GROMACS .gro file of C-alpha atoms in nm:
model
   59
    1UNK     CA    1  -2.626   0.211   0.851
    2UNK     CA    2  -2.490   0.479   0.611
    3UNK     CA    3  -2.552   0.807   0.696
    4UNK     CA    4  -2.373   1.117   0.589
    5UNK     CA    5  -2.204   1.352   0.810
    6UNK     CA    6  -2.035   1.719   0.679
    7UNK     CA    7  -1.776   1.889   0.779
    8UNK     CA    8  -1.689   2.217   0.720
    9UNK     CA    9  -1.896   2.464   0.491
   10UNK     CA   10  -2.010   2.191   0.294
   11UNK     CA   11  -1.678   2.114   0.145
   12UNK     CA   12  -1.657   1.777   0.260
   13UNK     CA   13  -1.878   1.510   0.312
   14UNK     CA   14  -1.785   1.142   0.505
   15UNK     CA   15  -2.036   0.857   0.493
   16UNK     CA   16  -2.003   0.660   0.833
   17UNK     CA   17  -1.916   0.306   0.771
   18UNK     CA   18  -1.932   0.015   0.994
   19UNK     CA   19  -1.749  -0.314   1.080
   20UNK     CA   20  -1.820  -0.559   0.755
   21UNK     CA   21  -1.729  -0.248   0.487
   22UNK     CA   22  -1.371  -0.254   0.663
   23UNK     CA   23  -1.390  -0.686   0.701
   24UNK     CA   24  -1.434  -0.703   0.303
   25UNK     CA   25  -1.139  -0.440   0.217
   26UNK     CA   26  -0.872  -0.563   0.424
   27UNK     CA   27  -0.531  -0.598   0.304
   28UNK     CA   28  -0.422  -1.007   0.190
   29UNK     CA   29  -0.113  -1.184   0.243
   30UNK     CA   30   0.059  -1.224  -0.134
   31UNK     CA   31   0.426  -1.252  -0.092
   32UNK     CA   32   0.522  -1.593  -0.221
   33UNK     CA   33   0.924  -1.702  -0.340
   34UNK     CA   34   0.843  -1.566  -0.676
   35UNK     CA   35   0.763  -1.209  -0.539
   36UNK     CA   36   1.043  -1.190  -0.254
   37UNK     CA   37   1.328  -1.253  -0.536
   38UNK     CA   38   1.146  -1.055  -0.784
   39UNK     CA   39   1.200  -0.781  -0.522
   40UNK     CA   40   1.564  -0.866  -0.434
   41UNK     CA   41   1.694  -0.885  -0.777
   42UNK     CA   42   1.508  -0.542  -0.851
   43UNK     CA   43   1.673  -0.384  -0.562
   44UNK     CA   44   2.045  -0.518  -0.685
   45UNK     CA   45   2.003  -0.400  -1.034
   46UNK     CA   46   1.839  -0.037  -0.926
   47UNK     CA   47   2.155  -0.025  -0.682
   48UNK     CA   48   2.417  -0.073  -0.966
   49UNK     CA   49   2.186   0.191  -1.187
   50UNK     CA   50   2.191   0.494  -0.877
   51UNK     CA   51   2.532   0.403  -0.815
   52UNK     CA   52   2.414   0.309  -0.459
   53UNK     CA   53   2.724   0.032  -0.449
   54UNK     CA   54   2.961   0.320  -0.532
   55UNK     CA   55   2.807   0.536  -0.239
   56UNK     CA   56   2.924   0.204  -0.014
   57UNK     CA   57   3.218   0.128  -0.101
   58UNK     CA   58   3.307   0.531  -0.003
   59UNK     CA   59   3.102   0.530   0.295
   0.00000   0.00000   0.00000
């Protein structure tokens, strides 16, 4: 099922791929609690480090 295809002046070369490659690399659910508030407590402390609150409270 893999064949190669080129494009170009042989520069660049795709192999053609079908259905269960693309089945086995999909992307996977992962954001639990632990990740969501790992995220929001970055984003507050970053915010206070850019001076994004400062930026607000101007705006």
């Amino acid at each position: 099922m893999n064949s190669e295809r080129r494009a170009g002046p042989g520069l660049v070369t795709y192999n053609v791929v079908g259905d269960p490659y693309f089945r086995r690399r999909r992307l996977r659910r992962y954001a639990g609690v632990w990740s969501l508030w790992a995220l929001g407590v970055g984003a507050v402390i970053s915010g206070d480090f850019f001076g994004w609150n400062f930026g607000l409270a101007v705006g």
